[in-house]
PDB file of C-alpha atoms in Angstrom:
ATOM      1  CA  MET A   1      -6.113 -31.035   8.978  1.00 78.00           C
ATOM      2  CA  ARG A   2      -7.166 -31.095   5.423  1.00 89.00           C
ATOM      3  CA  LEU A   3      -6.233 -28.447   2.797  1.00 88.00           C
ATOM      4  CA  SER A   4      -9.656 -27.057   2.627  1.00 90.00           C
ATOM      5  CA  GLU A   5      -9.687 -26.620   6.389  1.00 93.00           C
ATOM      6  CA  LEU A   6      -6.319 -24.825   6.461  1.00 93.00           C
ATOM      7  CA  GLU A   7      -7.663 -22.619   3.750  1.00 93.00           C
ATOM      8  CA  ALA A   8     -10.773 -21.708   5.792  1.00 95.00           C
ATOM      9  CA  VAL A   9      -8.696 -20.883   8.768  1.00 95.00           C
ATOM     10  CA  VAL A  10      -6.334 -18.606   6.765  1.00 95.00           C
ATOM     11  CA  GLU A  11      -9.329 -16.946   5.073  1.00 94.00           C
ATOM     12  CA  SER A  12     -10.941 -16.175   8.527  1.00 94.00           C
ATOM     13  CA  LEU A  13      -7.643 -14.868   9.977  1.00 94.00           C
ATOM     14  CA  LEU A  14      -7.228 -12.527   7.066  1.00 94.00           C
ATOM     15  CA  PHE A  15     -10.846 -11.454   7.070  1.00 93.00           C
ATOM     16  CA  ILE A  16     -11.172 -10.705  10.688  1.00 92.00           C
ATOM     17  CA  SER A  17      -7.847  -8.976  10.975  1.00 89.00           C
ATOM     18  CA  GLY A  18      -8.818  -6.103   8.576  1.00 83.00           C
ATOM     19  CA  GLU A  19      -5.060  -5.302   8.328  1.00 89.00           C
ATOM     20  CA  ALA A  20      -2.055  -6.851   6.861  1.00 92.00           C
ATOM     21  CA  VAL A  21      -1.036 -10.203   8.785  1.00 95.00           C
ATOM     22  CA  PRO A  22       2.548 -11.074   8.859  1.00 96.00           C
ATOM     23  CA  LEU A  23       3.396 -14.525   7.240  1.00 96.00           C
ATOM     24  CA  SER A  24       5.088 -15.698  10.437  1.00 96.00           C
ATOM     25  CA  ALA A  25       1.867 -14.999  12.537  1.00 96.00           C
ATOM     26  CA  ILE A  26      -0.210 -16.973  10.020  1.00 96.00           C
ATOM     27  CA  ALA A  27       2.327 -19.865   9.916  1.00 96.00           C
ATOM     28  CA  GLN A  28       2.420 -20.030  13.670  1.00 96.00           C
ATOM     29  CA  THR A  29      -1.516 -19.904  14.011  1.00 95.00           C
ATOM     30  CA  ILE A  30      -2.131 -22.755  11.700  1.00 95.00           C
ATOM     31  CA  GLU A  31       0.951 -24.654  13.022  1.00 94.00           C
ATOM     32  CA  MET A  32       2.700 -24.952   9.626  1.00 94.00           C
ATOM     33  CA  ASP A  33       6.028 -23.751   8.372  1.00 95.00           C
ATOM     34  CA  LYS A  34       6.174 -20.426   6.416  1.00 95.00           C
ATOM     35  CA  ALA A  35       6.631 -22.046   2.981  1.00 96.00           C
ATOM     36  CA  THR A  36       3.412 -24.187   3.553  1.00 95.00           C
ATOM     37  CA  ALA A  37       1.508 -21.256   4.823  1.00 96.00           C
ATOM     38  CA  LYS A  38       2.577 -18.980   1.983  1.00 96.00           C
ATOM     39  CA  ALA A  39       1.489 -21.784  -0.544  1.00 96.00           C
ATOM     40  CA  ILE A  40      -2.042 -21.928   1.091  1.00 96.00           C
ATOM     41  CA  ILE A  41      -2.394 -18.198   0.952  1.00 96.00           C
ATOM     42  CA  HIS A  42      -1.309 -18.271  -2.809  1.00 95.00           C
ATOM     43  CA  THR A  43      -3.785 -20.982  -3.539  1.00 94.00           C
ATOM     44  CA  LEU A  44      -6.530 -18.905  -1.928  1.00 95.00           C
ATOM     45  CA  ALA A  45      -5.485 -15.703  -3.753  1.00 94.00           C
ATOM     46  CA  ASP A  46      -5.336 -17.657  -7.012  1.00 95.00           C
ATOM     47  CA  LYS A  47      -8.952 -19.087  -6.465  1.00 95.00           C
ATOM     48  CA  TYR A  48     -10.282 -15.591  -5.699  1.00 94.00           C
ATOM     49  CA  GLU A  49      -8.604 -14.293  -8.900  1.00 93.00           C
ATOM     50  CA  SER A  50      -9.622 -17.032 -11.204  1.00 94.00           C
ATOM     51  CA  GLU A  51     -13.274 -17.070  -9.855  1.00 94.00           C
ATOM     52  CA  LYS A  52     -13.415 -13.361 -10.390  1.00 93.00           C
ATOM     53  CA  ARG A  53     -14.501 -13.070  -6.703  1.00 92.00           C
ATOM     54  CA  GLY A  54     -15.082  -9.608  -5.051  1.00 93.00           C
ATOM     55  CA  ILE A  55     -12.048  -9.892  -2.784  1.00 93.00           C
ATOM     56  CA  ARG A  56      -8.383 -10.424  -3.289  1.00 94.00           C
ATOM     57  CA  ILE A  57      -5.462 -11.305  -1.066  1.00 94.00           C
ATOM     58  CA  VAL A  58      -2.589  -8.937  -1.557  1.00 93.00           C
ATOM     59  CA  GLU A  59       0.988  -9.142  -0.219  1.00 92.00           C
ATOM     60  CA  LEU A  60       2.337  -6.239   1.464  1.00 91.00           C
ATOM     61  CA  ASP A  61       5.932  -6.518   2.545  1.00 88.00           C
ATOM     62  CA  GLY A  62       5.780 -10.004   3.782  1.00 90.00           C
ATOM     63  CA  SER A  63       2.409  -9.629   5.186  1.00 95.00           C
ATOM     64  CA  TYR A  64      -1.016 -10.581   3.664  1.00 96.00           C
ATOM     65  CA  GLN A  65      -4.329  -8.565   3.674  1.00 94.00           C
ATOM     66  CA  MET A  66      -7.833  -9.329   2.237  1.00 93.00           C
ATOM     67  CA  CYS A  67      -8.996  -6.401   0.192  1.00 91.00           C
ATOM     68  CA  THR A  68     -11.874  -5.822  -2.124  1.00 90.00           C
ATOM     69  CA  ALA A  69     -11.197  -6.404  -5.915  1.00 90.00           C
ATOM     70  CA  GLY A  70     -10.546  -3.146  -7.684  1.00 86.00           C
ATOM     71  CA  GLU A  71     -12.963  -3.797 -10.278  1.00 89.00           C
ATOM     72  CA  CYS A  72     -15.780  -3.505  -7.687  1.00 88.00           C
ATOM     73  CA  PHE A  73     -14.670  -0.095  -6.559  1.00 85.00           C
ATOM     74  CA  GLU A  74     -17.436   1.852  -8.536  1.00 84.00           C
ATOM     75  CA  TYR A  75     -20.055  -0.249  -7.121  1.00 85.00           C
ATOM     76  CA  ILE A  76     -18.841   0.092  -3.582  1.00 82.00           C
ATOM     77  CA  ARG A  77     -18.542   3.990  -4.098  1.00 77.00           C
ATOM     78  CA  ASN A  78     -22.165   3.985  -5.430  1.00 78.00           C
ATOM     79  CA  MET A  79     -23.363   2.000  -2.429  1.00 78.00           C
ATOM     80  CA  TYR A  80     -21.983   4.336   0.074  1.00 70.00           C
ATOM     81  CA  LYS A  81     -22.373   7.457  -2.084  1.00 66.00           C
ATOM     82  CA  SER A  82     -18.876   8.560  -1.236  1.00 47.00           C
ATOM     83  CA  PRO A  83     -17.547  11.595  -3.244  1.00 49.00           C
ATOM     84  CA  ASN A  84     -14.992  10.920  -6.012  1.00 50.00           C
ATOM     85  CA  ARG A  85     -11.522  10.447  -4.762  1.00 53.00           C
ATOM     86  CA  GLN A  86      -9.473  13.671  -5.047  1.00 64.00           C
ATOM     87  CA  GLY A  87      -6.500  13.541  -7.353  1.00 73.00           C
ATOM     88  CA  LEU A  88      -3.085  14.268  -5.962  1.00 84.00           C
ATOM     89  CA  THR A  89      -1.501  17.658  -6.945  1.00 89.00           C
ATOM     90  CA  GLN A  90       1.791  17.901  -8.620  1.00 90.00           C
ATOM     91  CA  ALA A  91       3.195  19.211  -5.240  1.00 92.00           C
ATOM     92  CA  LEU A  92       1.885  16.032  -3.448  1.00 93.00           C
ATOM     93  CA  LEU A  93       2.966  13.729  -6.205  1.00 92.00           C
ATOM     94  CA  GLU A  94       6.616  15.224  -6.078  1.00 94.00           C
ATOM     95  CA  THR A  95       6.664  15.104  -2.311  1.00 96.00           C
ATOM     96  CA  LEU A  96       5.414  11.488  -2.189  1.00 96.00           C
ATOM     97  CA  ALA A  97       8.018  10.474  -4.755  1.00 95.00           C
ATOM     98  CA  ILE A  98      10.750  12.007  -2.706  1.00 96.00           C
ATOM     99  CA  ILE A  99       9.683  10.281   0.429  1.00 97.00           C
ATOM    100  CA  ALA A 100       9.163   7.010  -1.282  1.00 96.00           C
ATOM    101  CA  TYR A 101      12.622   7.063  -2.749  1.00 96.00           C
ATOM    102  CA  LYS A 102      14.600   8.650   0.113  1.00 95.00           C
ATOM    103  CA  GLN A 103      12.799   7.246   3.165  1.00 96.00           C
ATOM    104  CA  PRO A 104      13.297   7.821   5.911  1.00 96.00           C
ATOM    105  CA  ILE A 105      13.484  11.470   5.265  1.00 96.00           C
ATOM    106  CA  THR A 106      12.679  14.720   7.275  1.00 96.00           C
ATOM    107  CA  ARG A 107      10.496  17.618   6.077  1.00 95.00           C
ATOM    108  CA  ALA A 108      13.638  19.804   5.952  1.00 95.00           C
ATOM    109  CA  GLN A 109      15.222  17.371   3.737  1.00 96.00           C
ATOM    110  CA  ILE A 110      12.256  17.202   1.479  1.00 96.00           C
ATOM    111  CA  GLU A 111      12.334  21.096   1.296  1.00 95.00           C
ATOM    112  CA  GLU A 112      15.984  21.079   0.400  1.00 94.00           C
ATOM    113  CA  ILE A 113      15.230  18.815  -2.653  1.00 94.00           C
ATOM    114  CA  ARG A 114      12.067  20.593  -3.828  1.00 94.00           C
ATOM    115  CA  GLY A 115      13.343  24.086  -2.836  1.00 91.00           C
ATOM    116  CA  VAL A 116       9.988  25.101  -1.398  1.00 93.00           C
ATOM    117  CA  SER A 117       8.100  24.481   1.798  1.00 92.00           C
ATOM    118  CA  ALA A 118       6.727  20.775   2.097  1.00 93.00           C
ATOM    119  CA  GLU A 119       4.686  21.373   5.217  1.00 93.00           C
ATOM    120  CA  HIS A 120       1.336  21.295   3.539  1.00 94.00           C
ATOM    121  CA  ALA A 121       2.299  18.518   1.334  1.00 95.00           C
ATOM    122  CA  VAL A 122       3.343  16.178   4.065  1.00 96.00           C
ATOM    123  CA  SER A 123       0.381  17.063   6.108  1.00 94.00           C
ATOM    124  CA  LYS A 124      -2.002  16.043   3.198  1.00 94.00           C
ATOM    125  CA  LEU A 125      -0.089  12.837   2.408  1.00 96.00           C
ATOM    126  CA  VAL A 126      -0.248  11.804   6.159  1.00 95.00           C
ATOM    127  CA  GLU A 127      -3.973  12.734   6.099  1.00 93.00           C
ATOM    128  CA  LYS A 128      -4.455  10.427   3.071  1.00 92.00           C
ATOM    129  CA  LYS A 129      -2.595   7.731   4.886  1.00 93.00           C
ATOM    130  CA  LEU A 130       0.152   7.454   2.068  1.00 95.00           C
ATOM    131  CA  VAL A 131       3.087   8.369   4.405  1.00 97.00           C
ATOM    132  CA  CYS A 132       3.479   8.382   8.237  1.00 97.00           C
ATOM    133  CA  GLU A 133       6.076   9.282  10.909  1.00 96.00           C
ATOM    134  CA  VAL A 134       8.615   6.545  11.178  1.00 96.00           C
ATOM    135  CA  GLY A 135      10.803   7.753  13.734  1.00 95.00           C
ATOM    136  CA  ARG A 136      12.913  10.933  14.791  1.00 95.00           C
ATOM    137  CA  MET A 137      16.381  11.875  13.556  1.00 93.00           C
ATOM    138  CA  ASP A 138      19.113  11.750  16.290  1.00 92.00           C
ATOM    139  CA  THR A 139      20.136  15.311  15.722  1.00 92.00           C
ATOM    140  CA  PRO A 140      19.277  18.668  17.527  1.00 91.00           C
ATOM    141  CA  GLY A 141      15.644  19.341  17.490  1.00 91.00           C
ATOM    142  CA  LYS A 142      14.854  15.483  16.716  1.00 94.00           C
ATOM    143  CA  PRO A 143      13.173  16.197  13.445  1.00 95.00           C
ATOM    144  CA  ILE A 144      10.367  13.798  12.429  1.00 96.00           C
ATOM    145  CA  MET A 145      11.240  11.288   9.761  1.00 97.00           C
ATOM    146  CA  PHE A 146       8.572  10.158   7.219  1.00 97.00           C
ATOM    147  CA  GLY A 147       8.166   7.108   5.139  1.00 97.00           C
ATOM    148  CA  THR A 148       5.473   5.437   3.128  1.00 96.00           C
ATOM    149  CA  THR A 149       2.584   3.252   4.509  1.00 95.00           C
ATOM    150  CA  ASN A 150       1.015   0.007   3.503  1.00 92.00           C
ATOM    151  CA  GLU A 151      -1.719   2.001   2.286  1.00 90.00           C
ATOM    152  CA  PHE A 152       0.804   3.463  -0.277  1.00 92.00           C
ATOM    153  CA  LEU A 153       1.883  -0.083  -1.180  1.00 90.00           C
ATOM    154  CA  ARG A 154      -1.670  -1.197  -1.551  1.00 86.00           C
ATOM    155  CA  TYR A 155      -2.639   1.716  -3.841  1.00 81.00           C
ATOM    156  CA  PHE A 156       0.262   1.594  -6.067  1.00 85.00           C
ATOM    157  CA  GLY A 157       0.146  -2.267  -6.254  1.00 84.00           C
ATOM    158  CA  PHE A 158       3.445  -2.814  -4.733  1.00 89.00           C
ATOM    159  CA  LYS A 159       4.167  -5.870  -2.498  1.00 89.00           C
ATOM    160  CA  SER A 160       7.128  -4.014  -0.874  1.00 91.00           C
ATOM    161  CA  ILE A 161       8.970  -0.730  -1.535  1.00 91.00           C
ATOM    162  CA  LYS A 162      11.783  -2.479  -3.194  1.00 91.00           C
ATOM    163  CA  GLU A 163       9.315  -2.757  -6.324  1.00 92.00           C
ATOM    164  CA  LEU A 164       9.624   0.928  -6.936  1.00 92.00           C
ATOM    165  CA  PRO A 165      10.857   1.414 -10.439  1.00 91.00           C
ATOM    166  CA  PRO A 166      14.509   2.543 -10.794  1.00 88.00           C
ATOM    167  CA  LEU A 167      14.563   6.434 -11.083  1.00 80.00           C
ATOM    168  CA  GLY A 168      15.601   6.400 -14.798  1.00 72.00           C
ATOM    169  CA  ASP A 169      12.436   4.379 -15.518  1.00 54.00           C
ATOM    170  CA  VAL A 170      10.358   6.897 -13.450  1.00 50.00           C
ATOM    171  CA  GLN A 171      11.617   9.860 -15.584  1.00 50.00           C
ATOM    172  CA  GLU A 172      10.901   8.196 -18.758  1.00 46.00           C
ATOM    173  CA  SER A 173       7.512   7.033 -17.765  1.00 44.00           C
ATOM    174  CA  GLN A 174       6.687  10.505 -16.490  1.00 44.00           C
ATOM    175  CA  VAL A 175       7.391  12.014 -19.997  1.00 37.00           C
ATOM    176  CA  GLN A 176       5.159   9.288 -21.513  1.00 40.00           C
ATOM    177  CA  HIS A 177       2.387   9.848 -19.226  1.00 38.00           C
ATOM    178  CA  GLU A 178       2.393  13.497 -18.778  1.00 39.00           C
ATOM    179  CA  GLY A 179      -1.074  14.846 -18.285  1.00 40.00           C
ATOM    180  CA  ASN A 180      -2.619  11.645 -16.609  1.00 41.00           C
ATOM    181  CA  ASP A 181      -4.222  12.405 -13.140  1.00 42.00           C
ATOM    182  CA  LEU A 182      -3.328  10.102 -10.388  1.00 42.00           C
ATOM    183  CA  GLN A 183      -6.472   9.347  -8.277  1.00 42.00           C
ATOM    184  CA  VAL A 184      -6.351   8.766  -4.472  1.00 41.00           C
TER     185      VAL A 184
END
């Protein structure tokens, strides 16, 4: 199969999936090794980027997904007349940061760190699909443990949770960017 045909197959797989597809599944489907499959995906992603296309291929923790280009968001929103995204409150941001850096973590552990109830904040973050249930702790009561989602990675532009900045950088950045609203 020629490179252009392989690109077309990969493009179709990503388009039809609608979700992140593991590299191993793509490689197996096109009957190539992972390195070759990854090279094909990156070639496609580079083409979309250089041609200023309306779609992008993003990497999410070893998987790949086709998404709309960020610069097209306003046009898409206008077409569907969706309301503006609501920003995250300070409480939601704090809770999200705790979950991102300490995952998996229970609501009680979050409350211990924040010193206030986290029930509402965790519920809102689950509703916004930024965090999800990742299991249960093996202790009495089996409390739910939470972690971040692919939507969290996609929104913040991370390929994996390992790309989170070190906590020292976060604290310095927070001081520099105080007052900026995060939109979700």
